[in-house]
Amino acid sequence: MSPHQLVESFYAAALPGDWEAVAPLLHDRFSVTESAALPFSGTFQGLAGLRSLGKAIFKHCSRFEVTPQTFTTETDRVIVHLTVEGQIRATERIFTTEILELFIIESGLIREIRPFYWNPSALC
């Protein structure tokens, strides 16, 4: 599976919460690191960490809808441009923003995801 196909498969499984389909796509040292500027900041490791991140996002947001727009691939790196729409639980404020996610591929699996938010304050 190409890196592009791997990342597309990740979104196809992760967005609806199909964790059994996500698990084989992740490297055994998988991590995702969210910016300290976000209410759900930190480094989340493994499938359990990814699920924990999802719970943290939905603890903060009553709605968080991610739509992949474009994929750019270069050997072991994939950059995905996403639009995100959601609603902050505490204030009911609706937000729209963009994210670039850098996927680092190692041994044919997703080793790391680094999200970069265009406007992290929109989520605070």
PDB file of N, CA, C and O in Angstrom, residues 11-67:
ATOM      1  N   TYR A  11      -8.000   7.597   7.447  1.00  0.00           N
ATOM      2  CA  TYR A  11      -9.168   8.484   7.601  1.00  0.00           C
ATOM      3  C   TYR A  11     -10.478   7.728   7.396  1.00  0.00           C
ATOM      4  O   TYR A  11     -11.441   7.953   8.130  1.00  0.00           O
ATOM      5  N   ALA A  12     -10.505   6.846   6.407  1.00  0.00           N
ATOM      6  CA  ALA A  12     -11.730   6.086   6.136  1.00  0.00           C
ATOM      7  C   ALA A  12     -12.141   5.255   7.349  1.00  0.00           C
ATOM      8  O   ALA A  12     -13.331   5.065   7.608  1.00  0.00           O
ATOM      9  N   ALA A  13     -11.172   4.796   8.120  1.00  0.00           N
ATOM     10  CA  ALA A  13     -11.478   3.989   9.305  1.00  0.00           C
ATOM     11  C   ALA A  13     -11.609   4.834  10.570  1.00  0.00           C
ATOM     12  O   ALA A  13     -12.503   4.600  11.387  1.00  0.00           O
ATOM     13  N   ALA A  14     -10.728   5.809  10.751  1.00  0.00           N
ATOM     14  CA  ALA A  14     -10.695   6.578  11.998  1.00  0.00           C
ATOM     15  C   ALA A  14     -11.882   7.531  12.140  1.00  0.00           C
ATOM     16  O   ALA A  14     -12.429   7.671  13.244  1.00  0.00           O
ATOM     17  N   LEU A  15     -12.273   8.189  11.062  1.00  0.00           N
ATOM     18  CA  LEU A  15     -13.356   9.168  11.185  1.00  0.00           C
ATOM     19  C   LEU A  15     -14.661   8.543  11.684  1.00  0.00           C
ATOM     20  O   LEU A  15     -15.323   9.133  12.539  1.00  0.00           O
ATOM     21  N   PRO A  16     -15.053   7.357  11.231  1.00  0.00           N
ATOM     22  CA  PRO A  16     -16.253   6.739  11.807  1.00  0.00           C
ATOM     23  C   PRO A  16     -15.974   5.931  13.082  1.00  0.00           C
ATOM     24  O   PRO A  16     -16.880   5.349  13.657  1.00  0.00           O
ATOM     25  N   GLY A  17     -14.695   5.902  13.527  1.00  0.00           N
ATOM     26  CA  GLY A  17     -14.375   5.194  14.775  1.00  0.00           C
ATOM     27  C   GLY A  17     -14.236   3.694  14.628  1.00  0.00           C
ATOM     28  O   GLY A  17     -14.473   2.954  15.579  1.00  0.00           O
ATOM     29  N   ASP A  18     -13.807   3.219  13.470  1.00  0.00           N
ATOM     30  CA  ASP A  18     -13.596   1.793  13.248  1.00  0.00           C
ATOM     31  C   ASP A  18     -12.178   1.429  13.703  1.00  0.00           C
ATOM     32  O   ASP A  18     -11.248   1.291  12.899  1.00  0.00           O
ATOM     33  N   TRP A  19     -11.999   1.278  15.005  1.00  0.00           N
ATOM     34  CA  TRP A  19     -10.676   1.086  15.599  1.00  0.00           C
ATOM     35  C   TRP A  19     -10.033  -0.230  15.192  1.00  0.00           C
ATOM     36  O   TRP A  19      -8.813  -0.319  15.110  1.00  0.00           O
ATOM     37  N   GLU A  20     -10.828  -1.260  14.915  1.00  0.00           N
ATOM     38  CA  GLU A  20     -10.263  -2.527  14.447  1.00  0.00           C
ATOM     39  C   GLU A  20      -9.594  -2.355  13.089  1.00  0.00           C
ATOM     40  O   GLU A  20      -8.582  -3.003  12.810  1.00  0.00           O
ATOM     41  N   ALA A  21     -10.135  -1.485  12.253  1.00  0.00           N
ATOM     42  CA  ALA A  21      -9.531  -1.217  10.945  1.00  0.00           C
ATOM     43  C   ALA A  21      -8.345  -0.258  11.060  1.00  0.00           C
ATOM     44  O   ALA A  21      -7.431  -0.306  10.239  1.00  0.00           O
ATOM     45  N   VAL A  22      -8.340   0.599  12.067  1.00  0.00           N
ATOM     46  CA  VAL A  22      -7.238   1.543  12.271  1.00  0.00           C
ATOM     47  C   VAL A  22      -5.992   0.819  12.785  1.00  0.00           C
ATOM     48  O   VAL A  22      -4.870   1.091  12.345  1.00  0.00           O
ATOM     49  N   ALA A  23      -6.159  -0.096  13.717  1.00  0.00           N
ATOM     50  CA  ALA A  23      -5.040  -0.743  14.418  1.00  0.00           C
ATOM     51  C   ALA A  23      -3.941  -1.269  13.494  1.00  0.00           C
ATOM     52  O   ALA A  23      -2.760  -0.993  13.731  1.00  0.00           O
ATOM     53  N   PRO A  24      -4.266  -2.015  12.436  1.00  0.00           N
ATOM     54  CA  PRO A  24      -3.180  -2.551  11.598  1.00  0.00           C
ATOM     55  C   PRO A  24      -2.453  -1.502  10.750  1.00  0.00           C
ATOM     56  O   PRO A  24      -1.446  -1.815  10.119  1.00  0.00           O
ATOM     57  N   LEU A  25      -2.951  -0.272  10.740  1.00  0.00           N
ATOM     58  CA  LEU A  25      -2.313   0.794   9.967  1.00  0.00           C
ATOM     59  C   LEU A  25      -1.245   1.527  10.775  1.00  0.00           C
ATOM     60  O   LEU A  25      -0.455   2.297  10.216  1.00  0.00           O
ATOM     61  N   LEU A  26      -1.230   1.289  12.097  1.00  0.00           N
ATOM     62  CA  LEU A  26      -0.351   2.031  12.996  1.00  0.00           C
ATOM     63  C   LEU A  26       0.920   1.257  13.321  1.00  0.00           C
ATOM     64  O   LEU A  26       0.874   0.065  13.623  1.00  0.00           O
ATOM     65  N   HIS A  27       2.015   1.956  13.299  1.00  0.00           N
ATOM     66  CA  HIS A  27       3.312   1.421  13.704  1.00  0.00           C
ATOM     67  C   HIS A  27       3.266   1.131  15.204  1.00  0.00           C
ATOM     68  O   HIS A  27       2.505   1.768  15.939  1.00  0.00           O
ATOM     69  N   ASP A  28       4.073   0.187  15.682  1.00  0.00           N
ATOM     70  CA  ASP A  28       4.026  -0.132  17.113  1.00  0.00           C
ATOM     71  C   ASP A  28       4.544   1.006  17.993  1.00  0.00           C
ATOM     72  O   ASP A  28       4.303   1.013  19.197  1.00  0.00           O
ATOM     73  N   ARG A  29       5.201   2.000  17.397  1.00  0.00           N
ATOM     74  CA  ARG A  29       5.627   3.192  18.148  1.00  0.00           C
ATOM     75  C   ARG A  29       4.832   4.421  17.715  1.00  0.00           C
ATOM     76  O   ARG A  29       5.313   5.548  17.813  1.00  0.00           O
ATOM     77  N   PHE A  30       3.607   4.226  17.288  1.00  0.00           N
ATOM     78  CA  PHE A  30       2.752   5.318  16.816  1.00  0.00           C
ATOM     79  C   PHE A  30       2.530   6.371  17.893  1.00  0.00           C
ATOM     80  O   PHE A  30       2.338   6.054  19.071  1.00  0.00           O
ATOM     81  N   SER A  31       2.530   7.649  17.453  1.00  0.00           N
ATOM     82  CA  SER A  31       2.148   8.737  18.350  1.00  0.00           C
ATOM     83  C   SER A  31       1.545   9.873  17.534  1.00  0.00           C
ATOM     84  O   SER A  31       1.810  10.026  16.343  1.00  0.00           O
ATOM     85  N   VAL A  32       0.715  10.650  18.197  1.00  0.00           N
ATOM     86  CA  VAL A  32       0.188  11.901  17.642  1.00  0.00           C
ATOM     87  C   VAL A  32       0.392  12.959  18.716  1.00  0.00           C
ATOM     88  O   VAL A  32       0.100  12.722  19.896  1.00  0.00           O
ATOM     89  N   THR A  33       0.914  14.114  18.306  1.00  0.00           N
ATOM     90  CA  THR A  33       1.198  15.180  19.257  1.00  0.00           C
ATOM     91  C   THR A  33       0.381  16.407  18.894  1.00  0.00           C
ATOM     92  O   THR A  33       0.504  16.941  17.789  1.00  0.00           O
ATOM     93  N   GLU A  34      -0.447  16.849  19.836  1.00  0.00           N
ATOM     94  CA  GLU A  34      -1.272  18.038  19.660  1.00  0.00           C
ATOM     95  C   GLU A  34      -0.594  19.222  20.341  1.00  0.00           C
ATOM     96  O   GLU A  34       0.002  19.093  21.411  1.00  0.00           O
ATOM     97  N   SER A  35      -0.701  20.378  19.741  1.00  0.00           N
ATOM     98  CA  SER A  35      -0.064  21.598  20.214  1.00  0.00           C
ATOM     99  C   SER A  35      -0.466  21.969  21.638  1.00  0.00           C
ATOM    100  O   SER A  35      -1.615  21.775  22.041  1.00  0.00           O
ATOM    101  N   ALA A  36       0.478  22.563  22.357  1.00  0.00           N
ATOM    102  CA  ALA A  36       0.204  23.064  23.707  1.00  0.00           C
ATOM    103  C   ALA A  36      -0.828  24.192  23.688  1.00  0.00           C
ATOM    104  O   ALA A  36      -1.407  24.515  24.719  1.00  0.00           O
ATOM    105  N   ALA A  37      -1.087  24.781  22.526  1.00  0.00           N
ATOM    106  CA  ALA A  37      -2.069  25.850  22.405  1.00  0.00           C
ATOM    107  C   ALA A  37      -3.507  25.341  22.423  1.00  0.00           C
ATOM    108  O   ALA A  37      -4.445  26.141  22.472  1.00  0.00           O
ATOM    109  N   LEU A  38      -3.688  24.032  22.406  1.00  0.00           N
ATOM    110  CA  LEU A  38      -5.030  23.452  22.331  1.00  0.00           C
ATOM    111  C   LEU A  38      -5.489  22.918  23.681  1.00  0.00           C
ATOM    112  O   LEU A  38      -4.665  22.493  24.496  1.00  0.00           O
ATOM    113  N   PRO A  39      -6.788  22.869  23.921  1.00  0.00           N
ATOM    114  CA  PRO A  39      -7.305  22.322  25.180  1.00  0.00           C
ATOM    115  C   PRO A  39      -7.100  20.815  25.307  1.00  0.00           C
ATOM    116  O   PRO A  39      -7.244  20.267  26.387  1.00  0.00           O
ATOM    117  N   PHE A  40      -6.775  20.144  24.220  1.00  0.00           N
ATOM    118  CA  PHE A  40      -6.524  18.699  24.240  1.00  0.00           C
ATOM    119  C   PHE A  40      -5.083  18.443  23.797  1.00  0.00           C
ATOM    120  O   PHE A  40      -4.799  17.587  22.974  1.00  0.00           O
ATOM    121  N   SER A  41      -4.153  19.203  24.374  1.00  0.00           N
ATOM    122  CA  SER A  41      -2.744  19.107  24.006  1.00  0.00           C
ATOM    123  C   SER A  41      -2.107  17.846  24.582  1.00  0.00           C
ATOM    124  O   SER A  41      -2.652  17.209  25.484  1.00  0.00           O
ATOM    125  N   GLY A  42      -0.955  17.508  24.044  1.00  0.00           N
ATOM    126  CA  GLY A  42      -0.192  16.393  24.568  1.00  0.00           C
ATOM    127  C   GLY A  42       0.207  15.417  23.492  1.00  0.00           C
ATOM    128  O   GLY A  42      -0.146  15.557  22.324  1.00  0.00           O
ATOM    129  N   THR A  43       0.967  14.413  23.908  1.00  0.00           N
ATOM    130  CA  THR A  43       1.378  13.335  23.019  1.00  0.00           C
ATOM    131  C   THR A  43       0.597  12.087  23.396  1.00  0.00           C
ATOM    132  O   THR A  43       0.547  11.711  24.571  1.00  0.00           O
ATOM    133  N   PHE A  44      -0.034  11.490  22.405  1.00  0.00           N
ATOM    134  CA  PHE A  44      -0.886  10.321  22.592  1.00  0.00           C
ATOM    135  C   PHE A  44      -0.237   9.160  21.848  1.00  0.00           C
ATOM    136  O   PHE A  44       0.057   9.274  20.658  1.00  0.00           O
ATOM    137  N   GLN A  45      -0.010   8.055  22.542  1.00  0.00           N
ATOM    138  CA  GLN A  45       0.734   6.945  21.959  1.00  0.00           C
ATOM    139  C   GLN A  45      -0.139   5.717  21.750  1.00  0.00           C
ATOM    140  O   GLN A  45      -0.982   5.397  22.591  1.00  0.00           O
ATOM    141  N   GLY A  46       0.117   5.062  20.622  1.00  0.00           N
ATOM    142  CA  GLY A  46      -0.581   3.826  20.308  1.00  0.00           C
ATOM    143  C   GLY A  46      -2.049   4.041  19.992  1.00  0.00           C
ATOM    144  O   GLY A  46      -2.560   5.163  20.011  1.00  0.00           O
ATOM    145  N   LEU A  47      -2.724   2.943  19.709  1.00  0.00           N
ATOM    146  CA  LEU A  47      -4.157   3.004  19.423  1.00  0.00           C
ATOM    147  C   LEU A  47      -4.924   3.521  20.631  1.00  0.00           C
ATOM    148  O   LEU A  47      -5.846   4.339  20.488  1.00  0.00           O
ATOM    149  N   ALA A  48      -4.537   3.103  21.824  1.00  0.00           N
ATOM    150  CA  ALA A  48      -5.210   3.583  23.038  1.00  0.00           C
ATOM    151  C   ALA A  48      -5.061   5.094  23.166  1.00  0.00           C
ATOM    152  O   ALA A  48      -6.007   5.795  23.547  1.00  0.00           O
ATOM    153  N   GLY A  49      -3.887   5.613  22.831  1.00  0.00           N
ATOM    154  CA  GLY A  49      -3.672   7.056  22.881  1.00  0.00           C
ATOM    155  C   GLY A  49      -4.519   7.788  21.859  1.00  0.00           C
ATOM    156  O   GLY A  49      -5.068   8.855  22.141  1.00  0.00           O
ATOM    157  N   LEU A  50      -4.630   7.233  20.654  1.00  0.00           N
ATOM    158  CA  LEU A  50      -5.454   7.848  19.612  1.00  0.00           C
ATOM    159  C   LEU A  50      -6.912   7.897  20.049  1.00  0.00           C
ATOM    160  O   LEU A  50      -7.593   8.915  19.894  1.00  0.00           O
ATOM    161  N   ARG A  51      -7.386   6.818  20.645  1.00  0.00           N
ATOM    162  CA  ARG A  51      -8.766   6.792  21.146  1.00  0.00           C
ATOM    163  C   ARG A  51      -8.942   7.792  22.282  1.00  0.00           C
ATOM    164  O   ARG A  51      -9.968   8.469  22.380  1.00  0.00           O
ATOM    165  N   SER A  52      -7.936   7.910  23.142  1.00  0.00           N
ATOM    166  CA  SER A  52      -7.974   8.868  24.244  1.00  0.00           C
ATOM    167  C   SER A  52      -8.022  10.307  23.719  1.00  0.00           C
ATOM    168  O   SER A  52      -8.741  11.147  24.254  1.00  0.00           O
ATOM    169  N   LEU A  53      -7.279  10.574  22.660  1.00  0.00           N
ATOM    170  CA  LEU A  53      -7.325  11.896  22.035  1.00  0.00           C
ATOM    171  C   LEU A  53      -8.736  12.189  21.534  1.00  0.00           C
ATOM    172  O   LEU A  53      -9.263  13.278  21.744  1.00  0.00           O
ATOM    173  N   GLY A  54      -9.349  11.229  20.868  1.00  0.00           N
ATOM    174  CA  GLY A  54     -10.723  11.418  20.386  1.00  0.00           C
ATOM    175  C   GLY A  54     -11.676  11.741  21.521  1.00  0.00           C
ATOM    176  O   GLY A  54     -12.504  12.648  21.413  1.00  0.00           O
ATOM    177  N   LYS A  55     -11.523  11.053  22.636  1.00  0.00           N
ATOM    178  CA  LYS A  55     -12.374  11.328  23.798  1.00  0.00           C
ATOM    179  C   LYS A  55     -12.117  12.732  24.342  1.00  0.00           C
ATOM    180  O   LYS A  55     -13.050  13.437  24.737  1.00  0.00           O
ATOM    181  N   ALA A  56     -10.846  13.153  24.363  1.00  0.00           N
ATOM    182  CA  ALA A  56     -10.502  14.491  24.854  1.00  0.00           C
ATOM    183  C   ALA A  56     -11.096  15.573  23.949  1.00  0.00           C
ATOM    184  O   ALA A  56     -11.602  16.589  24.438  1.00  0.00           O
ATOM    185  N   ILE A  57     -11.046  15.346  22.642  1.00  0.00           N
ATOM    186  CA  ILE A  57     -11.626  16.320  21.704  1.00  0.00           C
ATOM    187  C   ILE A  57     -13.120  16.440  21.948  1.00  0.00           C
ATOM    188  O   ILE A  57     -13.664  17.542  22.038  1.00  0.00           O
ATOM    189  N   PHE A  58     -13.803  15.295  22.100  1.00  0.00           N
ATOM    190  CA  PHE A  58     -15.257  15.356  22.268  1.00  0.00           C
ATOM    191  C   PHE A  58     -15.679  15.729  23.686  1.00  0.00           C
ATOM    192  O   PHE A  58     -16.835  16.068  23.907  1.00  0.00           O
ATOM    193  N   LYS A  59     -14.763  15.710  24.615  1.00  0.00           N
ATOM    194  CA  LYS A  59     -15.045  16.279  25.935  1.00  0.00           C
ATOM    195  C   LYS A  59     -15.099  17.799  25.824  1.00  0.00           C
ATOM    196  O   LYS A  59     -15.891  18.459  26.481  1.00  0.00           O
ATOM    197  N   HIS A  60     -14.253  18.342  24.940  1.00  0.00           N
ATOM    198  CA  HIS A  60     -14.185  19.794  24.732  1.00  0.00           C
ATOM    199  C   HIS A  60     -15.202  20.278  23.684  1.00  0.00           C
ATOM    200  O   HIS A  60     -15.741  21.365  23.806  1.00  0.00           O
ATOM    201  N   CYS A  61     -15.455  19.469  22.669  1.00  0.00           N
ATOM    202  CA  CYS A  61     -16.321  19.865  21.553  1.00  0.00           C
ATOM    203  C   CYS A  61     -17.545  18.960  21.496  1.00  0.00           C
ATOM    204  O   CYS A  61     -17.424  17.740  21.590  1.00  0.00           O
ATOM    205  N   SER A  62     -18.705  19.554  21.301  1.00  0.00           N
ATOM    206  CA  SER A  62     -19.904  18.742  21.121  1.00  0.00           C
ATOM    207  C   SER A  62     -20.015  18.254  19.676  1.00  0.00           C
ATOM    208  O   SER A  62     -20.716  17.288  19.396  1.00  0.00           O
ATOM    209  N   ARG A  63     -19.289  18.925  18.792  1.00  0.00           N
ATOM    210  CA  ARG A  63     -19.244  18.531  17.378  1.00  0.00           C
ATOM    211  C   ARG A  63     -17.845  18.836  16.867  1.00  0.00           C
ATOM    212  O   ARG A  63     -17.288  19.898  17.139  1.00  0.00           O
ATOM    213  N   PHE A  64     -17.257  17.915  16.107  1.00  0.00           N
ATOM    214  CA  PHE A  64     -15.918  18.078  15.550  1.00  0.00           C
ATOM    215  C   PHE A  64     -15.874  17.266  14.267  1.00  0.00           C
ATOM    216  O   PHE A  64     -15.670  16.054  14.287  1.00  0.00           O
ATOM    217  N   GLU A  65     -16.138  17.920  13.141  1.00  0.00           N
ATOM    218  CA  GLU A  65     -16.252  17.237  11.854  1.00  0.00           C
ATOM    219  C   GLU A  65     -15.040  17.561  10.992  1.00  0.00           C
ATOM    220  O   GLU A  65     -14.788  18.722  10.676  1.00  0.00           O
ATOM    221  N   VAL A  66     -14.307  16.540  10.631  1.00  0.00           N
ATOM    222  CA  VAL A  66     -13.071  16.664   9.863  1.00  0.00           C
ATOM    223  C   VAL A  66     -13.328  16.206   8.432  1.00  0.00           C
ATOM    224  O   VAL A  66     -13.883  15.128   8.220  1.00  0.00           O
ATOM    225  N   THR A  67     -12.905  17.025   7.471  1.00  0.00           N
ATOM    226  CA  THR A  67     -13.063  16.670   6.059  1.00  0.00           C
ATOM    227  C   THR A  67     -11.718  16.815   5.351  1.00  0.00           C
ATOM    228  O   THR A  67     -11.219  17.933   5.181  1.00  0.00           O
TER     229      THR A  67
END
